[in-house]
Coordinates of C-alpha atoms in Angstrom, one line a residue:
X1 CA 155.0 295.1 -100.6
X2 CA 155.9 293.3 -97.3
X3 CA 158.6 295.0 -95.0
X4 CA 161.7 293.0 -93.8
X5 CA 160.8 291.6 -91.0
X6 CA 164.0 292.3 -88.5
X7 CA 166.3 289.3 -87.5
X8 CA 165.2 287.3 -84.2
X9 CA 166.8 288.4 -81.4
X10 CA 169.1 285.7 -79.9
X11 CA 167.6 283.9 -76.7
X12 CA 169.8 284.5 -73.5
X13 CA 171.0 281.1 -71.9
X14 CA 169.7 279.6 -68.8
X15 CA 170.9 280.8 -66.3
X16 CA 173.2 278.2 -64.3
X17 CA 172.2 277.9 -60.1
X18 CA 174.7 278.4 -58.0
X19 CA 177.2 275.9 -56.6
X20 CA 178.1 275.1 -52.7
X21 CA 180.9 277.4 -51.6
X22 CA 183.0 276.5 -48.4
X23 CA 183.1 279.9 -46.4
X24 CA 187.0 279.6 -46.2
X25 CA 187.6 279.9 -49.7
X26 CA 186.8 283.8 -49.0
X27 CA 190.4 283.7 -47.8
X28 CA 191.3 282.2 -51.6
X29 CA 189.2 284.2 -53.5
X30 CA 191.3 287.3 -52.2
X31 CA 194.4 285.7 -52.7
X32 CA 193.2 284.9 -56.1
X33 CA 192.3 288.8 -56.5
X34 CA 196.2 289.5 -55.2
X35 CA 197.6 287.4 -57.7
X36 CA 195.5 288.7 -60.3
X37 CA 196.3 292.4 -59.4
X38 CA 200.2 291.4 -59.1
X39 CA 200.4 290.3 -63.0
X40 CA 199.5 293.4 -64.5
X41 CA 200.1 295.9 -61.1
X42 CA 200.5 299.8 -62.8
X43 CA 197.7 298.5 -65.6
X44 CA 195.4 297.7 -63.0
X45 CA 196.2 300.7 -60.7
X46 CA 195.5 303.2 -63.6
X47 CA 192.1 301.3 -64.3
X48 CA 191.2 302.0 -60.7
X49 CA 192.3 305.6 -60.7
X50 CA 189.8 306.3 -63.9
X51 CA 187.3 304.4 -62.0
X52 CA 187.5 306.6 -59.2
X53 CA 188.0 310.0 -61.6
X54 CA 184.7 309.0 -63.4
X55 CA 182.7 308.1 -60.5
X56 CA 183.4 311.5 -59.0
X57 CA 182.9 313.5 -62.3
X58 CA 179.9 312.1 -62.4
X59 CA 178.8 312.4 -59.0
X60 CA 179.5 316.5 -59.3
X61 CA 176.7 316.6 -62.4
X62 CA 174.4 319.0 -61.2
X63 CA 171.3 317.8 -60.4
X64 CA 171.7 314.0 -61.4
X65 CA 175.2 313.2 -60.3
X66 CA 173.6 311.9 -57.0
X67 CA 171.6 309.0 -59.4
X68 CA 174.9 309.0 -62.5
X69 CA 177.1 306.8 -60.3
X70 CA 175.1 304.2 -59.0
X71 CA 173.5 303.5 -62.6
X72 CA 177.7 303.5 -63.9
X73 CA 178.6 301.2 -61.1
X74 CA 178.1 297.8 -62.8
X75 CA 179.3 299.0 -66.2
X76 CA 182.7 299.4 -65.0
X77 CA 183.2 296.5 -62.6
X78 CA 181.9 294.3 -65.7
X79 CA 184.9 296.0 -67.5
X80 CA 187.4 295.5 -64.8
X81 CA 186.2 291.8 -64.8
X82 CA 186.5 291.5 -68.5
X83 CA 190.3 292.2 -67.7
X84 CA 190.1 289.7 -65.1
X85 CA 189.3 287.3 -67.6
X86 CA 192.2 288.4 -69.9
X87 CA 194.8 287.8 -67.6
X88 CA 193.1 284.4 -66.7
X89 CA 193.7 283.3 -70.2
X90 CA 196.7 284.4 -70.3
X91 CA 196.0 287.7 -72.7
X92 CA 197.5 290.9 -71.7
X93 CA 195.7 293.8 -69.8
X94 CA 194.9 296.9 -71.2
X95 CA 194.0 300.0 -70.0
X96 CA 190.6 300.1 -72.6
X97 CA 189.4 296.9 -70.9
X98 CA 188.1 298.8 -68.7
X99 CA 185.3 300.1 -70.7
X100 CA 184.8 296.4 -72.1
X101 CA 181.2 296.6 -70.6
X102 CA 180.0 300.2 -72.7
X103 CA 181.2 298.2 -75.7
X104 CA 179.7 294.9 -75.5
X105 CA 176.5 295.1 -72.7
X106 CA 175.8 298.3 -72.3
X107 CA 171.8 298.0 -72.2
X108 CA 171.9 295.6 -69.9
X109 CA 174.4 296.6 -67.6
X110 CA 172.7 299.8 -67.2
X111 CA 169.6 298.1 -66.5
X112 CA 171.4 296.4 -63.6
X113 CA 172.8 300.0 -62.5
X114 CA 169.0 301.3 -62.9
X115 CA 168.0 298.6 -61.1
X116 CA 170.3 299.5 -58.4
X117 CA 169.9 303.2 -58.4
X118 CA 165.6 302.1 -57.7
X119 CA 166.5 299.7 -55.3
X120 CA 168.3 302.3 -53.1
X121 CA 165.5 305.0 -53.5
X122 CA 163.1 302.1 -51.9
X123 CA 165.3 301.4 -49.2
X124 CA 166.1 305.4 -48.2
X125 CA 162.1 305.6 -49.0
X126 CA 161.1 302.4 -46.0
X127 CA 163.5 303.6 -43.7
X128 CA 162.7 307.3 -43.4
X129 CA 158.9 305.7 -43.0
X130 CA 159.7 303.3 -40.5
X131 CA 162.4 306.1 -38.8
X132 CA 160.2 309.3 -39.3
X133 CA 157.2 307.8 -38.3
X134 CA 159.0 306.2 -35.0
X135 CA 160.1 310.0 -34.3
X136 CA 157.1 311.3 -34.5
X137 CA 155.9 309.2 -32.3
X138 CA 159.0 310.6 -30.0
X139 CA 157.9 313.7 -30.6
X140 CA 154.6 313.0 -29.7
X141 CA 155.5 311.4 -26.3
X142 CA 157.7 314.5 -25.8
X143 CA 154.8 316.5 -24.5
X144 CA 154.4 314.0 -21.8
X145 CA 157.8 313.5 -20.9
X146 CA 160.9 315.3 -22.5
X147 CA 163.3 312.4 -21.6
X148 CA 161.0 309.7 -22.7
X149 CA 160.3 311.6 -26.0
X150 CA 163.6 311.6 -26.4
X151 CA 164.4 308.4 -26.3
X152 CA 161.8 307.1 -28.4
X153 CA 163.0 309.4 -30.9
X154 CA 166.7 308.2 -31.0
X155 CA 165.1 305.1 -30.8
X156 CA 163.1 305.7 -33.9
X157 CA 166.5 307.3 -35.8
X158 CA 168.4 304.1 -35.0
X159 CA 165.3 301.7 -35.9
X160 CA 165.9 303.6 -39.4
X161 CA 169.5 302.6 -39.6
X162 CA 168.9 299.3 -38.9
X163 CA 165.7 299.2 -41.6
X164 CA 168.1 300.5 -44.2
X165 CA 171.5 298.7 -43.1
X166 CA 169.2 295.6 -44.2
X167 CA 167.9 296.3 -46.7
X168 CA 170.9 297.7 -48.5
X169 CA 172.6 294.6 -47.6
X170 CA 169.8 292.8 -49.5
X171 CA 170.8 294.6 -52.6
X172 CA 174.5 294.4 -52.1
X173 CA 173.8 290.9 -52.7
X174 CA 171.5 291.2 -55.5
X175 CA 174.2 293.4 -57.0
X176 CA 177.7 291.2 -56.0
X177 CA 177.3 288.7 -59.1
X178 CA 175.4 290.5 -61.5
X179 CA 177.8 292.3 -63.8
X180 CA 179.5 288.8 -63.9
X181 CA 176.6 287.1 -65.2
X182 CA 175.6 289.8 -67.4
X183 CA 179.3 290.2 -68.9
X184 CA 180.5 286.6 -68.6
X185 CA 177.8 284.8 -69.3
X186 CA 174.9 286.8 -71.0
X187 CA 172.4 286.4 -68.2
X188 CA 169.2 289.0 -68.6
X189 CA 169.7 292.0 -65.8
X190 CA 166.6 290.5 -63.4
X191 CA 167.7 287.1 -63.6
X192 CA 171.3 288.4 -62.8
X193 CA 170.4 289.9 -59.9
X194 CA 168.0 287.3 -58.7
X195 CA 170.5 285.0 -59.2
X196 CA 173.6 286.9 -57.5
X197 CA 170.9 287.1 -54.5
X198 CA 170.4 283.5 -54.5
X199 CA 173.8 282.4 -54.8
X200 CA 174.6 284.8 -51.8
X201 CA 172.0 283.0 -49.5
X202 CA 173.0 279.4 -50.5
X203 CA 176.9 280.5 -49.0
X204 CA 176.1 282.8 -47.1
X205 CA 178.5 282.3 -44.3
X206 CA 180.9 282.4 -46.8
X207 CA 179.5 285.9 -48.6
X208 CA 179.3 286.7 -44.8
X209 CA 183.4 286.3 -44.1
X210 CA 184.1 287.8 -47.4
X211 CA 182.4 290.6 -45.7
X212 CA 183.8 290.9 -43.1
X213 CA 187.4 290.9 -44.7
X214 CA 186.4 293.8 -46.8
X215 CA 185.6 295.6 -44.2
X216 CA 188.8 295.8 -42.5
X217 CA 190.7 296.2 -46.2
X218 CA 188.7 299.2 -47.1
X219 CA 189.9 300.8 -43.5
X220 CA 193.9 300.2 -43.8
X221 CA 193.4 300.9 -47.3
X222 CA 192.2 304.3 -46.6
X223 CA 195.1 304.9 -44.2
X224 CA 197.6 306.1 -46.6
X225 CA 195.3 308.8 -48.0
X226 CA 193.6 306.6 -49.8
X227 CA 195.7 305.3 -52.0
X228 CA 195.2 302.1 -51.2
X229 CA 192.1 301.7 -52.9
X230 CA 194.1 301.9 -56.2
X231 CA 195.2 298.3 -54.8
X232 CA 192.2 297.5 -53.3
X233 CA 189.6 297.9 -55.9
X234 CA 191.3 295.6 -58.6
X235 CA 191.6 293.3 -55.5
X236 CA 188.0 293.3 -55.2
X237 CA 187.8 292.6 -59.0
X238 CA 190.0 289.5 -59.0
X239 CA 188.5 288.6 -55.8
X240 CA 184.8 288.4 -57.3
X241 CA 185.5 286.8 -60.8
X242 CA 187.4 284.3 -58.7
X243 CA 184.2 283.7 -56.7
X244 CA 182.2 283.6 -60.1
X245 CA 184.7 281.3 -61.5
X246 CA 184.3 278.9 -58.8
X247 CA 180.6 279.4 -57.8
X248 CA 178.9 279.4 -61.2
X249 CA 181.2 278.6 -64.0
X250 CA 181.3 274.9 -62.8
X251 CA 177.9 274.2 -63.6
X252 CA 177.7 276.6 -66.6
X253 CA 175.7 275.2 -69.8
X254 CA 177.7 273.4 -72.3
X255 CA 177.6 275.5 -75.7
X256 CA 175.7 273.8 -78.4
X257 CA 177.4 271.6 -81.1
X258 CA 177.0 272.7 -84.6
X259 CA 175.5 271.6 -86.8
X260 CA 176.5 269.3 -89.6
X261 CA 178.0 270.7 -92.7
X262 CA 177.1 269.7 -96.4
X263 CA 179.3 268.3 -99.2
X264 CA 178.9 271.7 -100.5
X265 CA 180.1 273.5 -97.5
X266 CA 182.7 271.0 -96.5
X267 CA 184.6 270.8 -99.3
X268 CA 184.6 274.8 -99.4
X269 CA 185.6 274.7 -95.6
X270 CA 188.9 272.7 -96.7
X271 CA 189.2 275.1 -99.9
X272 CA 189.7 277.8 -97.3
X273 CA 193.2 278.4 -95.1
X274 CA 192.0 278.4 -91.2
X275 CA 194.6 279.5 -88.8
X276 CA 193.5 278.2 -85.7
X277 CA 194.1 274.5 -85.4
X278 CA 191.7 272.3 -84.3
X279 CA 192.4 270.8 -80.7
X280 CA 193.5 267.1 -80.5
X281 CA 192.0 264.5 -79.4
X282 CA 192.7 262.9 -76.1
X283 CA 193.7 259.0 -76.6
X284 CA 194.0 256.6 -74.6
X285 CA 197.8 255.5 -74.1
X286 CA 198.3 252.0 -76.0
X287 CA 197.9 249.4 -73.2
X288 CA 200.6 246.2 -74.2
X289 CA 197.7 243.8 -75.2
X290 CA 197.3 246.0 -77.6
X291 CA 200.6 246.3 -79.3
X292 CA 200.7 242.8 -78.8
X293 CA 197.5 242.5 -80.9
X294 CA 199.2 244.7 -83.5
X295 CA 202.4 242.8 -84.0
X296 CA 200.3 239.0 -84.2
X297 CA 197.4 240.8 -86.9
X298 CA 200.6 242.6 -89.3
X299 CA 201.6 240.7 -91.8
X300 CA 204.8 239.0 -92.3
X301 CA 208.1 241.0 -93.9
X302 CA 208.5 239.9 -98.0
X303 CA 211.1 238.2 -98.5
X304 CA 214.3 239.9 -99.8
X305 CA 214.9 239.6 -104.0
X306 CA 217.5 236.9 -104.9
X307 CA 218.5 233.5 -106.2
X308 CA 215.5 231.0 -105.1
X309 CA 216.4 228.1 -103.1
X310 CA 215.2 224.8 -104.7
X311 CA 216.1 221.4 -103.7
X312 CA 219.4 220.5 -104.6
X313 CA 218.5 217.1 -106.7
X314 CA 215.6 218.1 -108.3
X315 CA 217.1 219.1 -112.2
X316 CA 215.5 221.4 -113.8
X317 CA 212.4 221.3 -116.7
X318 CA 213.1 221.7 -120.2

């Protein structure tokens, strides 16, 4: 006796490429990320203070807290852009949204998160090379020279700043779209990332502006001891599914139609009570040839019942 085979595992779509992005629509992609924040303001501020409260819980796990909250990164911005997408509907925002991304993607949104957590380990790993072995050399040059060996060694400790600045900005772009692909549009974790990476580079004087705004917002947000990030962070939320919304969800794939029903299952399709109505079609407005058409091709009113109206000298037949 055979065993069930399991069901086919559902492709994942193509993914769509990216679209052209003019770099001053940075500027509207945080106003879009105000307005979103302003519908729903005490909803999204407690979302961003359990963001923050599980971030640091899970940062103080001994011995793996310091790899916990990278690989938990994308699975709660995926779930503060599923409320993103609520309010963009028009739905209401809830608190639970927030975990959207544990319910519906978790395996692959932890991938993205692993994927993240790895790609910081390489970059720490290339820059202490590049730094250490630059000291070294320092070090080396020391016994020659205490004031050149010194420099070469700061020299070396800021190359490996610069080797790991880079290289982390390389995966911040990696990692800007890819919980909105993998939430939004069920894009596989690699191909997420490679295209978040790729959409980056096509704008990237726009990614570059957007930046650079951030940067200042995170420093007057931290003024008022910090509590500006409870602002900030759904901000950032609204901000980036605007900048999916207008980047990628232009050229996203049309879904495909379904197929045709049978008699069989037509007929038990009307049987049943649907609640949703279908959308109507959009017609053209009548254009006056037409009516005109309409009024020559109807045919003519029937005459009213009554008395017929013969000639008046004509007798009548027996």
């Amino acid at each position: 006796m055979n065993a069930a085979l399991p069901p086919p595992r559902r492709p994942h779509p193509p993914p769509p490429a990216p679209g052209d992005v003019v770099p001053g629509h940075a500027l509207d992609w945080l106003a879009a990320g105000w307005r979103i924040f302003m519908r729903a303001p005490l909803v999204w501020a407690l979302q961003a203070l359990i963001f923050f409260v599980i971030l640091a819980a899970l940062g103080m796990v001994p011995f793996l807290g310091w790899a916990a909250a990278p690989v938990t990164l994308p699975v709660l911005v995926a779930g503060m852009l599923s409320g993103a997408r609520a309010l963009d509907r028009g739905e209401p925002l809830h608190v639970g949204q927030l975990f959207d991304g544990l319910r519906q993607h978790a395996g692959n949104l932890l991938l993205v998160g692993l994927f993240h957590l790895l790609g910081l380990l390489l970059a720490a790993l290339a820059a202490a090379a590049i730094g250490g072995s630059a000291m070294l050399t320092g070090a080396a040059a020391g016994a020659l020279g205490a004031i050149a060996g010194a420099g070469v060694a700061a020299g070396g400790m800021m190359l490996g700043v610069v080797v790991f600045t880079v290289l982390w900005a390389l995966l911040m772009m990696a990692l800007w779209f890819a919980p909105a692909l993998v939430m939004l549009h069920e894009v596989a974790p690699l191909d997420a990332m490679r295209l978040s990476a790729r959409a980056c580079f096509h704008n990237l004087l726009a990614f570059v502006v957007l930046a650079a705004l951030l940067y200042v917002l995170v420093w007057v947000a931290m003024i008022p001891a910090g509590l500006g990030m409870l602002v900030l962070v759904p901000v950032i939320a609204g901000a980036l599914y605007a900048a999916w919304k207008e980047t990628f969800s232009p050229l996203l794939p049309a879904p495909a139609a379904a197929p045709d029903h049978t008699p069989d299952e037509a007929s038990a399709q009307e049987s049943t009570c649907d609640t949703t109505p279908a959308s109507p079609a959009l017609l053209p407005p009548p254009s006056d040839n037409a009516t005109d058409d309409v009024s020559t091709n109807t045919a003519p009113p029937a005459p009213e019942p009554g008395p017929s109206h013969g000639p008046a000298d004509e007798p009548p037949k027996p």
